[in-house]
Amino acid sequence: MSYQVTIEPIGHTIEVAEGQTILDAALRSGVYLPHACCHGLCATCKVQVVDGEIEHGDASPFALMDVERDDGKCLACCAVPMSDLTIEADIDEEPDALHIPVRDFRGRVVRLDDLTPTVKGVFVELDEPIAFQAGQYVNLKVPGKDKPCAFSLAAVPSSDTLIELNVRRVPGGVGTGYVHDTLRPGDAVELTGPLGHFFVRKSDTQPVIFLAGGSGVSSPKSMLLDLLEAGDARPITLVYGARNRAELYYDALFEQLAAQHAIFTYVPALSEPTEACRWEGFNGFVHDAAKAHFANDFRGHKAYLCGPPVMIESCIRTLMQGRLFERDIYTEKFLTTADGAQALARSPLFRSI
């Protein structure tokens, strides 16, 4: 049994199988609905049910309050149709977005690299190529865990069947614990993708700033390599921060790329360098390094931010103080279920980021 769900204002109708969430069906049909955590915590995927009946599922009462439920709102990542539906979603047309239907993939781990003491590089050879846009992510199925874990794609899209995931160990995390402690080369894996709406607006030729913290550099790495591979001529700056030198992975790669490409500038920063680091670069956080490098003037740029929520919020404030505003800022927050409902996917500073 299935239901027909019409999504306004685009007027697109999708088929949703019994028990399937609205979000999953939309993404598998190549229709993007805004979303972030996919666990019913962040409220990014909130939509209005205009007509029809739904089951709310595991939506958090913080992300979807009782008064909102009574008003016909639901979270698309949790809600399943109980009849044919018409919903209204906050969808903005993006001319640079590639609408790639989400699919399930199988593959095998070919390599595991200890990128830092807390980040592992997972290299998977898929049974078939995955098409994705640089900046997107996949959901990795974890044995014994009901919900999959989301990890950004760190390789360039042209890498065909070989994908790279950068997985930071989260204390007590079942998914990241599985990757760090159990997964071995040769193991079969299942994943779903591509997911996410984080990508470079290539039609806008303004200079690009990537701001990344920790394992949040995985998406900017893919985006940077994609731009350089395509011979893009716009100036590109990567400001990348970690606590110490041991956590600043792919540092040598970025230094090499900066030496090879005149359009690319690399600004590393350490927030807690030790004497053993022998650090001569910037001391401080990502937003401080960006402010110093650009002399607190970010006008005329597109900024792409990827990392933990506290880093994102600090960078947004700094960009705003430097006269860069909402229409030119794009974010990808690294949220875990441990962040809970208080880790909102949208910044309180803006309507849409």
Coordinates of C-alpha atoms in Angstrom, one line a residue:
M1 CA 0.0 0.0 0.0
S2 CA 1.2 3.5 -0.7
Y3 CA 0.0 7.1 -0.6
Q4 CA 0.3 10.1 -2.8
V5 CA 1.9 13.2 -1.2
T6 CA 1.7 16.5 -3.1
I7 CA 4.4 19.0 -2.0
E8 CA 3.6 22.7 -2.4
P9 CA 4.5 25.3 -3.5
I10 CA 6.3 23.2 -6.2
G11 CA 3.2 21.1 -7.0
H12 CA 5.2 17.9 -7.2
T13 CA 3.5 14.6 -6.2
I14 CA 5.5 11.7 -4.8
E15 CA 4.6 8.1 -3.8
V16 CA 5.2 7.2 -0.2
A17 CA 5.1 3.5 0.8
E18 CA 3.3 2.4 4.0
G19 CA 5.5 3.1 7.0
Q20 CA 7.9 5.3 5.0
T21 CA 8.6 8.8 6.2
I22 CA 7.7 11.8 4.0
L23 CA 11.4 13.0 4.0
D24 CA 12.8 9.6 2.9
A25 CA 10.2 9.3 0.1
A26 CA 10.9 12.9 -1.1
L27 CA 14.7 12.4 -1.2
R28 CA 14.4 9.1 -3.0
S29 CA 12.2 10.9 -5.6
G30 CA 14.8 13.6 -6.1
V31 CA 12.8 16.2 -4.3
Y32 CA 14.8 18.1 -1.7
L33 CA 13.1 19.0 1.6
P34 CA 15.1 21.1 4.1
H35 CA 16.4 18.8 6.8
A36 CA 19.4 18.3 9.1
C37 CA 19.5 15.8 12.0
C38 CA 17.0 13.3 10.6
H39 CA 16.2 12.2 14.2
G40 CA 13.3 14.5 15.0
L41 CA 15.4 16.8 17.1
C42 CA 16.2 19.9 15.1
A43 CA 12.9 21.0 13.5
T44 CA 14.6 21.9 10.2
C45 CA 12.2 19.6 8.3
K46 CA 9.0 21.0 9.8
V47 CA 6.2 21.2 7.2
Q48 CA 2.5 22.1 7.2
V49 CA -0.1 19.4 6.5
V50 CA -2.8 21.1 4.4
D51 CA -4.9 18.0 3.8
G52 CA -4.7 14.4 5.0
E53 CA -3.7 12.4 8.0
I54 CA -0.2 11.6 9.4
E55 CA 1.4 9.7 12.2
H56 CA 4.0 11.9 14.0
G57 CA 6.5 9.2 14.9
D58 CA 9.4 10.0 17.2
A59 CA 9.3 13.8 16.8
S60 CA 10.7 15.5 19.9
P61 CA 8.2 17.6 21.9
F62 CA 10.9 20.3 21.9
A63 CA 11.2 20.3 18.1
L64 CA 7.5 19.9 17.5
M65 CA 5.3 21.4 20.3
D66 CA 1.8 20.2 21.0
V67 CA 0.3 23.5 19.7
E68 CA 2.1 23.0 16.4
R69 CA 0.8 19.4 16.1
D70 CA -2.7 20.7 16.7
D71 CA -2.0 23.3 14.0
G72 CA -1.2 20.6 11.5
K73 CA 2.5 20.8 11.5
C74 CA 4.8 17.7 11.4
L75 CA 8.5 16.8 11.1
A76 CA 9.0 15.2 7.6
C77 CA 11.9 13.0 8.9
C78 CA 9.5 11.3 11.4
A79 CA 6.0 11.6 10.0
V80 CA 4.4 8.9 7.9
P81 CA 1.2 9.3 5.9
M82 CA -2.0 7.6 7.0
S83 CA -3.8 8.9 3.8
D84 CA -3.0 10.8 0.7
L85 CA -1.5 14.2 1.7
T86 CA -0.9 17.7 0.6
I87 CA 1.9 19.5 2.5
E88 CA 3.5 22.9 2.3
A89 CA 7.3 23.1 2.7
D90 CA 9.7 26.0 2.9
I91 CA 11.5 25.2 -0.4
D92 CA 13.8 27.7 -2.1
E93 CA 14.8 27.0 -5.7
E94 CA 18.5 26.6 -6.0
P95 CA 19.8 26.8 -9.6
D96 CA 23.1 25.2 -8.7
A97 CA 21.6 22.2 -6.8
L98 CA 21.8 18.8 -8.4
H99 CA 18.6 16.9 -7.7
I100 CA 20.1 13.4 -7.3
P101 CA 17.6 10.7 -6.1
V102 CA 18.7 9.1 -2.8
R103 CA 19.6 5.4 -3.2
D104 CA 20.9 2.5 -1.1
F105 CA 24.5 1.3 -1.8
R106 CA 26.6 -1.6 -0.8
G107 CA 30.4 -1.6 -0.6
R108 CA 33.5 -3.0 1.1
V109 CA 36.1 -1.2 3.2
V110 CA 39.4 -1.1 1.4
R111 CA 41.4 1.0 3.8
L112 CA 41.2 2.6 7.3
D113 CA 43.6 5.4 8.1
D114 CA 44.2 7.0 11.5
L115 CA 44.0 10.6 10.4
T116 CA 44.3 11.9 14.0
P117 CA 44.1 10.3 17.4
T118 CA 40.3 10.8 17.2
V119 CA 39.5 10.8 13.5
K120 CA 39.6 7.8 11.3
G121 CA 39.5 7.8 7.5
V122 CA 37.2 5.2 6.1
F123 CA 37.7 4.3 2.4
V124 CA 34.9 2.3 0.8
E125 CA 34.8 0.7 -2.7
L126 CA 31.1 0.7 -3.7
D127 CA 29.6 -2.0 -5.9
E128 CA 28.4 0.8 -8.2
P129 CA 29.2 4.5 -8.7
I130 CA 27.4 7.0 -6.5
A131 CA 26.6 10.4 -8.0
F132 CA 26.8 13.2 -5.5
Q133 CA 27.5 16.9 -5.2
A134 CA 30.6 18.0 -3.3
G135 CA 29.5 18.9 0.2
Q136 CA 26.9 16.1 0.5
Y137 CA 26.9 13.2 3.0
V138 CA 25.7 9.6 3.3
N139 CA 24.0 7.6 6.1
L140 CA 26.1 4.6 7.1
K141 CA 24.2 1.6 8.5
V142 CA 25.6 0.5 11.8
P143 CA 24.9 -3.1 13.1
G144 CA 22.8 -3.1 16.2
K145 CA 21.7 0.5 15.8
D146 CA 18.2 1.4 14.7
K147 CA 19.2 4.7 13.0
P148 CA 22.1 5.1 10.6
C149 CA 25.0 7.6 11.2
A150 CA 25.6 10.5 8.9
F151 CA 29.1 11.1 7.6
S152 CA 30.2 13.7 5.0
L153 CA 31.8 12.6 1.7
A154 CA 35.4 13.7 1.8
A155 CA 36.5 12.6 -1.7
V156 CA 36.0 14.5 -4.9
P157 CA 32.7 13.5 -6.8
S158 CA 34.8 12.3 -9.8
S159 CA 36.3 9.5 -7.6
D160 CA 33.5 7.2 -9.0
T161 CA 33.1 4.1 -6.8
L162 CA 35.7 5.0 -4.1
I163 CA 34.4 7.2 -1.3
E164 CA 36.0 8.6 1.8
L165 CA 34.4 9.2 5.2
N166 CA 36.1 11.0 8.1
V167 CA 34.7 9.7 11.4
R168 CA 35.5 11.5 14.6
R169 CA 35.1 9.3 17.7
V170 CA 32.2 10.6 19.9
P171 CA 32.5 9.4 23.5
G172 CA 29.8 6.8 24.1
G173 CA 28.8 7.0 20.5
V174 CA 27.6 3.6 19.2
G175 CA 28.1 4.5 15.5
T176 CA 31.6 6.1 15.8
G177 CA 32.6 3.4 18.3
Y178 CA 31.7 0.8 15.6
V179 CA 33.9 2.5 13.0
H180 CA 36.9 3.0 15.3
D181 CA 36.8 -0.3 17.3
T182 CA 35.0 -2.9 15.1
L183 CA 35.2 -2.0 11.4
R184 CA 38.1 -3.7 9.5
P185 CA 39.4 -3.7 5.9
G186 CA 37.4 -6.2 3.9
D187 CA 34.2 -5.6 5.8
A188 CA 30.9 -5.2 3.9
V189 CA 29.0 -1.9 4.5
E190 CA 25.6 -0.5 3.5
L191 CA 24.9 3.2 3.1
T192 CA 22.3 5.6 1.7
G193 CA 22.9 8.8 -0.2
P194 CA 23.6 11.3 -1.4
L195 CA 22.0 13.5 1.3
G196 CA 22.2 17.2 2.3
H197 CA 22.0 20.6 0.6
F198 CA 25.5 21.9 1.3
F199 CA 27.2 22.7 -2.0
V200 CA 29.1 25.5 -3.7
R201 CA 27.0 28.0 -5.7
K202 CA 29.2 27.7 -8.8
S203 CA 27.0 30.1 -10.8
D204 CA 28.0 32.9 -8.4
T205 CA 31.7 33.7 -9.1
Q206 CA 32.4 35.6 -5.9
P207 CA 35.5 34.5 -4.0
V208 CA 34.8 31.6 -1.7
I209 CA 35.7 31.2 2.0
F210 CA 35.6 27.8 3.6
L211 CA 35.5 27.8 7.5
A212 CA 36.0 24.4 9.0
G213 CA 36.7 22.9 12.4
G214 CA 37.9 19.4 13.2
S215 CA 36.4 16.6 11.1
G216 CA 34.2 19.3 9.6
V217 CA 36.9 19.8 7.0
S218 CA 35.7 16.7 5.2
S219 CA 33.0 18.5 3.2
P220 CA 35.2 21.6 2.3
K221 CA 38.0 19.2 1.2
S222 CA 35.6 17.6 -1.3
M223 CA 34.3 21.0 -2.4
L224 CA 37.8 22.5 -2.7
L225 CA 39.1 19.5 -4.8
D226 CA 36.0 19.7 -7.0
L227 CA 36.6 23.4 -7.7
L228 CA 40.3 22.9 -8.4
E229 CA 39.7 19.9 -10.6
A230 CA 37.2 21.9 -12.7
G231 CA 39.8 24.7 -13.2
D232 CA 37.6 27.2 -11.3
A233 CA 39.2 30.7 -11.4
R234 CA 37.7 32.3 -8.3
P235 CA 39.9 33.0 -5.2
I236 CA 39.4 30.3 -2.6
T237 CA 40.4 30.5 1.1
L238 CA 40.3 27.6 3.6
V239 CA 40.4 28.6 7.3
Y240 CA 40.8 25.3 9.1
G241 CA 41.1 24.9 12.9
A242 CA 41.9 22.2 15.4
R243 CA 43.0 22.0 19.0
N244 CA 46.6 20.9 18.3
R245 CA 48.8 19.8 15.4
A246 CA 48.0 16.1 15.8
E247 CA 44.3 16.9 15.1
L248 CA 45.0 19.1 12.1
Y249 CA 44.8 16.4 9.5
Y250 CA 45.3 16.9 5.7
D251 CA 47.4 19.9 6.7
A252 CA 50.2 18.8 4.3
L253 CA 47.7 18.3 1.4
F254 CA 46.3 21.8 1.8
E255 CA 49.8 23.3 2.0
Q256 CA 50.6 21.4 -1.2
L257 CA 47.5 22.6 -3.0
A258 CA 48.2 26.2 -1.9
A259 CA 51.6 25.9 -3.4
Q260 CA 50.3 24.5 -6.7
H261 CA 47.3 26.8 -7.2
A262 CA 47.7 30.6 -7.0
I263 CA 43.9 31.0 -6.4
F264 CA 44.0 28.9 -3.2
T265 CA 45.0 30.3 0.2
Y266 CA 45.3 28.0 3.3
V267 CA 45.0 29.5 6.8
P268 CA 45.4 26.8 9.6
A269 CA 44.8 27.7 13.2
L270 CA 45.3 25.9 16.5
S271 CA 43.3 26.7 19.6
E272 CA 45.4 24.8 22.1
P273 CA 48.9 24.3 20.7
T274 CA 51.5 22.7 23.0
E275 CA 55.2 23.1 23.0
A276 CA 55.5 19.8 21.2
C277 CA 53.4 21.3 18.3
R278 CA 56.2 23.8 17.5
W279 CA 53.4 25.9 16.0
E280 CA 54.2 29.0 14.1
G281 CA 50.8 29.6 12.6
F282 CA 47.7 31.3 14.0
N283 CA 46.9 30.7 17.7
G284 CA 43.1 30.8 18.3
F285 CA 39.8 29.7 16.9
V286 CA 38.6 29.5 13.3
H287 CA 36.5 32.7 13.6
D288 CA 39.5 34.6 15.1
A289 CA 41.8 33.4 12.3
A290 CA 39.3 34.4 9.6
K291 CA 38.8 37.8 11.2
A292 CA 42.5 38.4 11.3
H293 CA 43.2 37.2 7.8
F294 CA 40.4 39.2 6.2
A295 CA 40.9 42.3 8.5
N296 CA 37.3 41.9 9.6
D297 CA 35.9 42.6 6.1
F298 CA 34.2 39.7 4.4
R299 CA 32.2 41.7 1.8
G300 CA 32.0 40.3 -1.7
H301 CA 32.5 36.6 -0.6
K302 CA 30.5 33.4 -0.3
A303 CA 31.1 31.6 2.9
Y304 CA 30.7 27.9 3.6
L305 CA 30.9 26.8 7.2
C306 CA 31.2 23.2 8.4
G307 CA 31.8 21.9 11.9
P308 CA 30.3 21.7 15.4
P309 CA 27.4 24.0 16.4
V310 CA 29.5 26.2 18.7
M311 CA 32.0 26.9 15.9
I312 CA 29.3 27.6 13.4
E313 CA 27.6 30.2 15.7
S314 CA 30.9 31.9 16.4
C315 CA 31.8 32.1 12.7
I316 CA 28.4 33.5 11.8
R317 CA 28.7 36.2 14.3
T318 CA 32.2 37.1 13.0
L319 CA 31.1 37.1 9.4
M320 CA 28.1 39.3 10.3
Q321 CA 30.3 41.8 12.1
G322 CA 32.5 41.8 9.0
R323 CA 29.5 42.8 6.9
L324 CA 28.7 39.4 5.3
F325 CA 25.0 38.4 5.7
E326 CA 22.5 35.6 5.3
R327 CA 22.3 35.4 1.6
D328 CA 26.0 34.7 1.3
I329 CA 26.5 32.2 4.2
Y330 CA 25.9 28.5 4.0
T331 CA 26.3 26.0 6.9
E332 CA 26.6 22.3 7.6
K333 CA 26.5 21.6 11.4
F334 CA 27.9 18.3 12.7
L335 CA 25.0 17.2 15.0
T336 CA 24.9 14.0 16.9
T337 CA 22.0 12.5 18.9
A338 CA 24.0 13.4 22.0
D339 CA 23.5 17.1 21.1
G340 CA 19.8 16.7 21.9
A341 CA 17.0 19.0 21.0
Q342 CA 18.8 22.1 22.2
A343 CA 21.3 21.9 19.3
L344 CA 19.1 23.6 16.8
A345 CA 20.1 23.1 13.2
R346 CA 19.2 26.7 12.4
S347 CA 21.1 29.6 13.8
P348 CA 19.1 31.9 16.0
L349 CA 20.8 34.8 14.2
F350 CA 19.1 34.1 10.9
R351 CA 15.9 32.8 9.4
S352 CA 17.4 30.1 7.1
I353 CA 20.9 29.2 8.4

